[in-house]
PDB file of C-alpha atoms in Angstrom:
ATOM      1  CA  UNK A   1      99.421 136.258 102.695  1.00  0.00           C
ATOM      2  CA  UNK A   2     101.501 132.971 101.781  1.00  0.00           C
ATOM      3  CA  UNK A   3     104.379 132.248 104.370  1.00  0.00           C
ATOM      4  CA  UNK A   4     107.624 131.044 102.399  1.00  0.00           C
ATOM      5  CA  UNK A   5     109.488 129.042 105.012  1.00  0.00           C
ATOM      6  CA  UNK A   6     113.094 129.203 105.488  1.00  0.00           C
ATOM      7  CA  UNK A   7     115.512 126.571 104.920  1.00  0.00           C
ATOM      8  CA  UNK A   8     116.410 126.640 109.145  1.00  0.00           C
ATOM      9  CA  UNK A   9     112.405 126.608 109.461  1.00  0.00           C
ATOM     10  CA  UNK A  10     111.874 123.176 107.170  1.00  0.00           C
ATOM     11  CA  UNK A  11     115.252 121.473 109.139  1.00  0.00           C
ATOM     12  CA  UNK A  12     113.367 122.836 112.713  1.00  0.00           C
ATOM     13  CA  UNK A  13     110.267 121.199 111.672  1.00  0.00           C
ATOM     14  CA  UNK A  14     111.456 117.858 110.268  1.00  0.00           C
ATOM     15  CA  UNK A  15     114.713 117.543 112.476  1.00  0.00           C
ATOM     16  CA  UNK A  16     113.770 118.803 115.325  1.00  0.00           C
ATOM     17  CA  UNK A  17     109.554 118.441 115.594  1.00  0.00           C
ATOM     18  CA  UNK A  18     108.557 115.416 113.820  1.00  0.00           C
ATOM     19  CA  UNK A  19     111.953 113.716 114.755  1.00  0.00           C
ATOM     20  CA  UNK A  20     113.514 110.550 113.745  1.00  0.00           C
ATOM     21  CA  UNK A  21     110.226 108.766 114.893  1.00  0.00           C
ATOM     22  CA  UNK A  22     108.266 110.308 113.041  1.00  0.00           C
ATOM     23  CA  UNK A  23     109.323 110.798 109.677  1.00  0.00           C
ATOM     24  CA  UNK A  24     108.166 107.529 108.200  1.00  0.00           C
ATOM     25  CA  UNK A  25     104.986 106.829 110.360  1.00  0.00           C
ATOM     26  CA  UNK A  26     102.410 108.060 107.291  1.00  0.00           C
ATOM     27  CA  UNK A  27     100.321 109.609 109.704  1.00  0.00           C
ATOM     28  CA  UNK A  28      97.276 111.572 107.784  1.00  0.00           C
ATOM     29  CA  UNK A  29      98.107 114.549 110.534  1.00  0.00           C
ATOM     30  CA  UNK A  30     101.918 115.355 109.712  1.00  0.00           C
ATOM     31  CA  UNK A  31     100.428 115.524 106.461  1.00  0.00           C
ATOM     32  CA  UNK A  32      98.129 118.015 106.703  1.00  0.00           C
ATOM     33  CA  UNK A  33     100.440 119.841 108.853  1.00  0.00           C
ATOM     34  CA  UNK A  34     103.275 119.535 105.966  1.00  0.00           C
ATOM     35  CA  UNK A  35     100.963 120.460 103.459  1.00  0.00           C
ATOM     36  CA  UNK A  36      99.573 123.505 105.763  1.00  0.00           C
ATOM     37  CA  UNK A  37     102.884 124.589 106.664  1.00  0.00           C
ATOM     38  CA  UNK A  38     104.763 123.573 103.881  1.00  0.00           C
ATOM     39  CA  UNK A  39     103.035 123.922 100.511  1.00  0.00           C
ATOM     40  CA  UNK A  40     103.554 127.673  99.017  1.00  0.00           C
ATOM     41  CA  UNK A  41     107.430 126.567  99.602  1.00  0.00           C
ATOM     42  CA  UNK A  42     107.132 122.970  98.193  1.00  0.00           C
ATOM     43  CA  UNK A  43     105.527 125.423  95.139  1.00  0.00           C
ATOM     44  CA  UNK A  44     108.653 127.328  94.845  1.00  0.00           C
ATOM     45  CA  UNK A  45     111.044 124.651  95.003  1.00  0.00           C
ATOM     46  CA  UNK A  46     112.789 125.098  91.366  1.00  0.00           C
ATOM     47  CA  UNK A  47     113.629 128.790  92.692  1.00  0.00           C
ATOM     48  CA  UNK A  48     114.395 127.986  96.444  1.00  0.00           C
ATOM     49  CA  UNK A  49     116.258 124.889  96.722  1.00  0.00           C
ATOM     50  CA  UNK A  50     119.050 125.264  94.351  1.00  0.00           C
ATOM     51  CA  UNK A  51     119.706 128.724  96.256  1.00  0.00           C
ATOM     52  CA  UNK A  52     119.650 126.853  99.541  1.00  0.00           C
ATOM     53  CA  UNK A  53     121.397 124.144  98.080  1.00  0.00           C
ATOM     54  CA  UNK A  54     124.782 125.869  98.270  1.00  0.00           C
ATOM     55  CA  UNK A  55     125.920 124.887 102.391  1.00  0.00           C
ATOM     56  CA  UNK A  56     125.486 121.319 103.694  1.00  0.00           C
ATOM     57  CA  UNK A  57     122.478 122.218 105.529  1.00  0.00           C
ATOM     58  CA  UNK A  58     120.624 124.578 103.367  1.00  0.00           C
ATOM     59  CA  UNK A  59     121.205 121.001 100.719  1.00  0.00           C
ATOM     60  CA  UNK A  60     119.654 119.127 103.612  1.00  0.00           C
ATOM     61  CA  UNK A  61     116.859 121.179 103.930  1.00  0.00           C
ATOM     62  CA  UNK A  62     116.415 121.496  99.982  1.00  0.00           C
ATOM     63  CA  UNK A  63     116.249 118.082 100.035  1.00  0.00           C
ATOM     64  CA  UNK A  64     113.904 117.492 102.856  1.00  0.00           C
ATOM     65  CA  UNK A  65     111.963 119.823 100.949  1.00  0.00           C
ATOM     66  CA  UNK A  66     111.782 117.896  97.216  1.00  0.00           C
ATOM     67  CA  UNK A  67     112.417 114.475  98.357  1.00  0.00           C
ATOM     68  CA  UNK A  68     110.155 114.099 101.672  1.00  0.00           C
ATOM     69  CA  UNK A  69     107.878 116.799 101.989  1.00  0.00           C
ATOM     70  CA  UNK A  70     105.846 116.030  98.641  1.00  0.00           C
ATOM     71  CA  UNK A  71     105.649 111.962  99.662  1.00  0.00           C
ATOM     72  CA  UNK A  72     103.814 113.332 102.522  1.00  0.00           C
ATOM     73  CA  UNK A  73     101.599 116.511 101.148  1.00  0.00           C
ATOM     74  CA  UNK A  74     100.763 114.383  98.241  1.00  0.00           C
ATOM     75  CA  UNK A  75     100.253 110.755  99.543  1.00  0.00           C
ATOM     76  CA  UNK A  76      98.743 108.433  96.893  1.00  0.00           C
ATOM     77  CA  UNK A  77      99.126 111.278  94.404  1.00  0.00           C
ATOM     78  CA  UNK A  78     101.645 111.821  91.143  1.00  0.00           C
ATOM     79  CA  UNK A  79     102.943 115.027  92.751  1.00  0.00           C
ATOM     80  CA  UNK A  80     104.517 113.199  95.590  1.00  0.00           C
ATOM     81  CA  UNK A  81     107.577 112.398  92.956  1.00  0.00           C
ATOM     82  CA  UNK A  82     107.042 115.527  90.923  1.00  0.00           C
ATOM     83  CA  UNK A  83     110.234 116.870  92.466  1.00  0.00           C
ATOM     84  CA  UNK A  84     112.563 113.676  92.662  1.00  0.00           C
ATOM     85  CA  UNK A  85     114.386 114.937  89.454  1.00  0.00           C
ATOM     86  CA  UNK A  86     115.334 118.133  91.382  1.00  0.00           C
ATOM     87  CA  UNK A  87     116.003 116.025  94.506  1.00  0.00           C
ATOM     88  CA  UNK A  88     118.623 114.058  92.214  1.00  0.00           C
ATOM     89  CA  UNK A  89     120.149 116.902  90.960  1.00  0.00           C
ATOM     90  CA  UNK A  90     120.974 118.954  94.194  1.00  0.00           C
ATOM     91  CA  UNK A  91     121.845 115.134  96.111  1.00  0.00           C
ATOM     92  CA  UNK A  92     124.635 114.390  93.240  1.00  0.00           C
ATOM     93  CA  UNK A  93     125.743 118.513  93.578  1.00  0.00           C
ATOM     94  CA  UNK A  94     125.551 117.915  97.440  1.00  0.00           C
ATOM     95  CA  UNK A  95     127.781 114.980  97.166  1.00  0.00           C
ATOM     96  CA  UNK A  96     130.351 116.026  94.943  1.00  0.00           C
ATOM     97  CA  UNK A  97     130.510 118.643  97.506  1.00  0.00           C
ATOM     98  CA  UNK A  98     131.422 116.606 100.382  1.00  0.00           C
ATOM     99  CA  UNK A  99     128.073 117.746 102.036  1.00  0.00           C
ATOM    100  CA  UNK A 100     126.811 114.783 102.739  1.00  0.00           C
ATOM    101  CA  UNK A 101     130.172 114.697 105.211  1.00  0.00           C
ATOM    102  CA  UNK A 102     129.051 117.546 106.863  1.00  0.00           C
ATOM    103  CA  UNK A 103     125.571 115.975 108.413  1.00  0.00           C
ATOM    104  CA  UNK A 104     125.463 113.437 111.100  1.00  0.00           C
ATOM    105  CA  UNK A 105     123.846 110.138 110.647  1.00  0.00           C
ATOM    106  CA  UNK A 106     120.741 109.443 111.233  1.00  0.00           C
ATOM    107  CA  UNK A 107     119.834 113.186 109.079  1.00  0.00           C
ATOM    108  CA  UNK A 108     122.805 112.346 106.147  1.00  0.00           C
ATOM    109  CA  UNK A 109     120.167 109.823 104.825  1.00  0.00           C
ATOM    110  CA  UNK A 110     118.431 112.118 103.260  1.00  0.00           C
ATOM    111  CA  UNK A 111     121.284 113.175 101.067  1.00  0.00           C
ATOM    112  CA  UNK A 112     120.603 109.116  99.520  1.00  0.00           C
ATOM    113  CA  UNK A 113     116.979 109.123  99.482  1.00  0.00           C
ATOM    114  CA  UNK A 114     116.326 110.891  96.230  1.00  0.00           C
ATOM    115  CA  UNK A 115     118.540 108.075  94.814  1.00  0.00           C
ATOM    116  CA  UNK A 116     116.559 104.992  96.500  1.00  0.00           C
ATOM    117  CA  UNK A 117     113.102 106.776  95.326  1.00  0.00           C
ATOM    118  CA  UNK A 118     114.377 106.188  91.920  1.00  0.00           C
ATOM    119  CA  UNK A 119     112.769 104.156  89.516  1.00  0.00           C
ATOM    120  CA  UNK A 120     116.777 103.700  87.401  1.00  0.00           C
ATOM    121  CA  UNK A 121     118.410 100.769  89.095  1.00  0.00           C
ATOM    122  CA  UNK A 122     121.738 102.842  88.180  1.00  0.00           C
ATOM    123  CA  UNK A 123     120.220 105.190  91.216  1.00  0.00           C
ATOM    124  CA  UNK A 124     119.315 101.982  93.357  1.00  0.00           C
ATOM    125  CA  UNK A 125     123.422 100.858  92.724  1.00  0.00           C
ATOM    126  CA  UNK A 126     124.760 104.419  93.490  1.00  0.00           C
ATOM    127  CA  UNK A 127     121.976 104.507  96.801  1.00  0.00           C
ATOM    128  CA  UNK A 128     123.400 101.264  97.838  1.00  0.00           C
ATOM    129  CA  UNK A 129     127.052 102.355  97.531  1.00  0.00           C
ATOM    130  CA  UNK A 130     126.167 105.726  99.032  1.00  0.00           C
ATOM    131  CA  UNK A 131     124.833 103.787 102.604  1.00  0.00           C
ATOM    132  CA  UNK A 132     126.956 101.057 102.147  1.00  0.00           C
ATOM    133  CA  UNK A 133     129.972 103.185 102.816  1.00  0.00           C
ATOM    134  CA  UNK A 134     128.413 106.225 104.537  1.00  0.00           C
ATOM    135  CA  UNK A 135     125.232 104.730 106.691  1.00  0.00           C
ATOM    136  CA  UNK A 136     125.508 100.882 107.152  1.00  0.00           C
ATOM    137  CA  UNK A 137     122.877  99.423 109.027  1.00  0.00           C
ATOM    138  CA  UNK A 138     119.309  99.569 108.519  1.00  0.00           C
ATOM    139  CA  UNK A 139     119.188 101.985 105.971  1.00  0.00           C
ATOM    140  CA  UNK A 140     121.381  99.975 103.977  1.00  0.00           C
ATOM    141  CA  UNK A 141     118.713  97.058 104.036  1.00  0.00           C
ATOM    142  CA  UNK A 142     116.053  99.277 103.644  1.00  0.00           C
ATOM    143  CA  UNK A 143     118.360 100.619 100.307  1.00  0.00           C
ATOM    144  CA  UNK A 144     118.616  96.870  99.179  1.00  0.00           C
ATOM    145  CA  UNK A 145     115.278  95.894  99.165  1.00  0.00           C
ATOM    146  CA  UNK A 146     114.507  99.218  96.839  1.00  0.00           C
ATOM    147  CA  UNK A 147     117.094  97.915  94.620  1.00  0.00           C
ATOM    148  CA  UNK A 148     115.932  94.540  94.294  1.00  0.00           C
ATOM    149  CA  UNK A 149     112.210  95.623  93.724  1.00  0.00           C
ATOM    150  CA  UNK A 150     113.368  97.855  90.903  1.00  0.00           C
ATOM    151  CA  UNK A 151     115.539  94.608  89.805  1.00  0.00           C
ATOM    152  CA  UNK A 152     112.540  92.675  89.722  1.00  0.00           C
ATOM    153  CA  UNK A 153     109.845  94.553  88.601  1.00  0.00           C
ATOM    154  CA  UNK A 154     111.594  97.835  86.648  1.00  0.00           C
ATOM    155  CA  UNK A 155     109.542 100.348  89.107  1.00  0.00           C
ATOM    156  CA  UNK A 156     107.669 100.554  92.620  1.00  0.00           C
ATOM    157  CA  UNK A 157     104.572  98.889  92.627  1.00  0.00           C
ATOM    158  CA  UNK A 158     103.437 100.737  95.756  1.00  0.00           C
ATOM    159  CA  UNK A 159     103.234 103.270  92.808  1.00  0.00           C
ATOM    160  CA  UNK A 160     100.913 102.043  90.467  1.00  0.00           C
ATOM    161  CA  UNK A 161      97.655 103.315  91.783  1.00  0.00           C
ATOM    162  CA  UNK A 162      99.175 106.893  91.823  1.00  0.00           C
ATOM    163  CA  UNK A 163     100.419 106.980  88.400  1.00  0.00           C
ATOM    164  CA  UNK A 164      97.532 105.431  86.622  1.00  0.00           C
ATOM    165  CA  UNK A 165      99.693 102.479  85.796  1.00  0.00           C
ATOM    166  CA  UNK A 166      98.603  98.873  85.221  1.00  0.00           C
ATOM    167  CA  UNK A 167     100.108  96.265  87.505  1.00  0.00           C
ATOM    168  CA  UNK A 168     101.412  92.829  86.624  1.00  0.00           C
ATOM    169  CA  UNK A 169      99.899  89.926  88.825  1.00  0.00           C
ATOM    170  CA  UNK A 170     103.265  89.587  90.691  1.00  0.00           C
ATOM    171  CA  UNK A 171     102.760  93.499  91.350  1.00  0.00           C
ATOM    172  CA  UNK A 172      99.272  92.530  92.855  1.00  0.00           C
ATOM    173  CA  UNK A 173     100.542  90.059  94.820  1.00  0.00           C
ATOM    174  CA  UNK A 174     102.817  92.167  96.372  1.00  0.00           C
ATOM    175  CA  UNK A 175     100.481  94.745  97.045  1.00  0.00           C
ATOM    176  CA  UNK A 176      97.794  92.339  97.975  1.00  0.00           C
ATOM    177  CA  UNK A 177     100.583  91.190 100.786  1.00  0.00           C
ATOM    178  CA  UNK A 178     100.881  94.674 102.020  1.00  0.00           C
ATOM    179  CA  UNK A 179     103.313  96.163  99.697  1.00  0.00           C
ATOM    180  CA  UNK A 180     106.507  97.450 100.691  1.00  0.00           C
ATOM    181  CA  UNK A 181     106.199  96.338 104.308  1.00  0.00           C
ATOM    182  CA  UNK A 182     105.638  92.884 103.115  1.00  0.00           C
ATOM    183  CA  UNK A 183     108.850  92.985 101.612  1.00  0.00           C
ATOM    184  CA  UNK A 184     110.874  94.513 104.047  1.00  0.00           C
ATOM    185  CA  UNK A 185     109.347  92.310 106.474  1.00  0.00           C
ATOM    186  CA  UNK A 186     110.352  89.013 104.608  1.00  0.00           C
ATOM    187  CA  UNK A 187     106.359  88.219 104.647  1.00  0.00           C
ATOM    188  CA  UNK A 188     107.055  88.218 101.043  1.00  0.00           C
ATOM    189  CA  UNK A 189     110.013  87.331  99.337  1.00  0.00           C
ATOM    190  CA  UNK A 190     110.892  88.717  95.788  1.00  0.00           C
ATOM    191  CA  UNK A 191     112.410  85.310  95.166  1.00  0.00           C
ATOM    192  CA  UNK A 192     108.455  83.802  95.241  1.00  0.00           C
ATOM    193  CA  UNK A 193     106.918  86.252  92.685  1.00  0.00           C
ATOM    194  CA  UNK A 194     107.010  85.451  89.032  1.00  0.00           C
TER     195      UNK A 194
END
């Protein structure tokens, strides 16, 4: 029998389990375990998170579960953004809301997120804004540097193998240099590629 998680269940697990720490570590087990754990809800997502979406932390867990979760299950795959349109929608509903309000920093990132996953530089503006005001700090740089790759290049290069897309040589060097932690690293600078 396939076990639907709950929305308190997802914010246990990501919140609570894996832990600030963790969540951007890419670690091959958290992704099995996400996938294990995670998938038959990750499957229902156009039914479940708009009906969790309704109180600040059922939209925090809907949003763990379409804007996170599948970057992990789905790692070097097209499914890992298969739910970033859904992700945008309940964020912008979320935010209108005043949810966003309602969660504590360091978790109210995730309300941004689905906006600095974008590949629309009018999502990288509005994610900049968003931490800019709400989250300044690291996020915020982290929220630049997304913004200034989509500037540059008009998508994520670190996404190229996983779509089947054809990279520019500027796109190779960046990946060559390690990709996004090159950039956020200064190893690379944006400013050098042509």
């Amino acid at each position: 029998m396939t076990t639907i998680a709950t929305a308190d269940q997802v914010l246990q697990f990501w919140l609570v389990d894996v832990g600030e720490k963790g969540w951007y570590d890419g670690n091959a087990t958290l992704d099995a375990t996400i996938r294990e754990r995670f998938r038959p809800t990750w499957d229902r997502a156009a039914e479940l998170a708009p009906a969790w979406a309704a109180t600040p932390r059922g939209a925090l867990a809907a949003l763990i579960l379409t804007d996170q979760f599948p970057r992990n299950m789905f790692r070097n795959d097209p499914r890992a953004f298969a739910t970033d349109p859904l992700a945008r929608q309940i964020a912008n509903a979320a935010i209108a809301a005043g949810f966003d309000q309602e969660i504590a920093p360091p978790a109210r990132q995730f309300f941004y997120m689905p906006f600095e996953h974008s590949e629309h530089l009018a999502d990288q503006k509005r994610c900049i804004d968003l931490f800019r005001e709400n989250m300044p700090g690291e996020s915020l740089q982290h929220a630049e540097m997304h913004h200034d790759t989509i500037a540059k290049f008009g998508r994520f290069p670190w996404r190229n193998d996983a779509l089947g897309r054809p990279a520019s040589a500027a796109e190779n060097r960046v990946m060559q240099a390690g990709g996004y932690g090159a950039l956020i690293s200064g190893k690379l600078s944006l400013d050098d590629l042509a």
